[in-house]
């Protein structure tokens, strides 16, 4: 059974829908990130979980206990905000003790627990300092220690790293993950930074327009995006217009590119093809690795990232393609070098261009094949139903 179970949450502000039938489940000790652009509803969802907002519909269950109508003070959750929200007139120790004082914990236990939490976040030597005497990273550690001191039922982190500089942000995100594992507390982390979410989460829920577009393990989200929004939002890609050809290929410009995901799509479908730059392979133009499935072009710019270098390729079609290579490999293709670019069949992410289900008459498909594959006929389908056949959503028009 899920530790936290959220079902069909809805929230409106006036006529504007902020959350629409959002459901998700969180396991014991799990670290889940809510990832999405500004305005997608992730902070509103977190505030509803915390009890700061009331949903218009739906339910929340924590440890098999219904908490939808409970006040924030009755949920026992710890929260860390983007702003550190420390009391400026209190030392780090007293800030961490504060929640325990409100709960009327014995004074000796308050001090002992606060010291333990400050040790956990590496601030024992700074316990008697005031917030103004500490760096931003240290203040956020104090805020984290304060949230953990009350032994929360759930730890909620609302973009806690966004106010920090890049180096401190990377260091602290790893520390947060290690501390969370040691504390064993289930955690929900809100961020718009995909690198943060992918690097420290057990699972990531990508949000878009008040709904969860996809939820899964970080590698799953990155490698098999559920729709074109997720594919565009997570990582970097080059996009092409294409048309599905035969035998699992897609025509892009003058090239016919093998694409594993095209095998389940009807021939002639207009698609968008997304390719990650790290999956692009380059060879010198005219070498024997060039083929009808490669693109001719030339290197027009390079961006150095240390261990890797990103090359921008201007293709003969007039389009641009990004390629990320190990820097030592990229040195073989200086600016103005003519190249052939290709990628493996499984590296193409294919999405129907109009985003709508492919409409098929079930009677016409019964007992036939689509792109050489047998077409399964669901036994309990109704006209208008939409199901996935491979990667394509199919809408049946008639009963078998």
PDB file of C-alpha atoms in Angstrom, residues 30 70 156 220 265-266 341 346 381:
ATOM      1  CA  UNK A  30      10.772   7.433  -1.465  1.00  0.00           C
ATOM      2  CA  UNK A  70      -6.905  18.200   8.155  1.00  0.00           C
ATOM      3  CA  UNK A 156       8.284  18.753   1.512  1.00  0.00           C
ATOM      4  CA  UNK A 220      12.856   6.047 -17.972  1.00  0.00           C
ATOM      5  CA  UNK A 265       2.910   3.756 -36.893  1.00  0.00           C
ATOM      6  CA  UNK A 266       0.865   3.695 -40.108  1.00  0.00           C
ATOM      7  CA  UNK A 341      25.743  12.559 -39.261  1.00  0.00           C
ATOM      8  CA  UNK A 346      16.423   3.303 -31.225  1.00  0.00           C
ATOM      9  CA  UNK A 381     -13.921  -2.436 -27.326  1.00  0.00           C
TER      10      UNK A 381
END
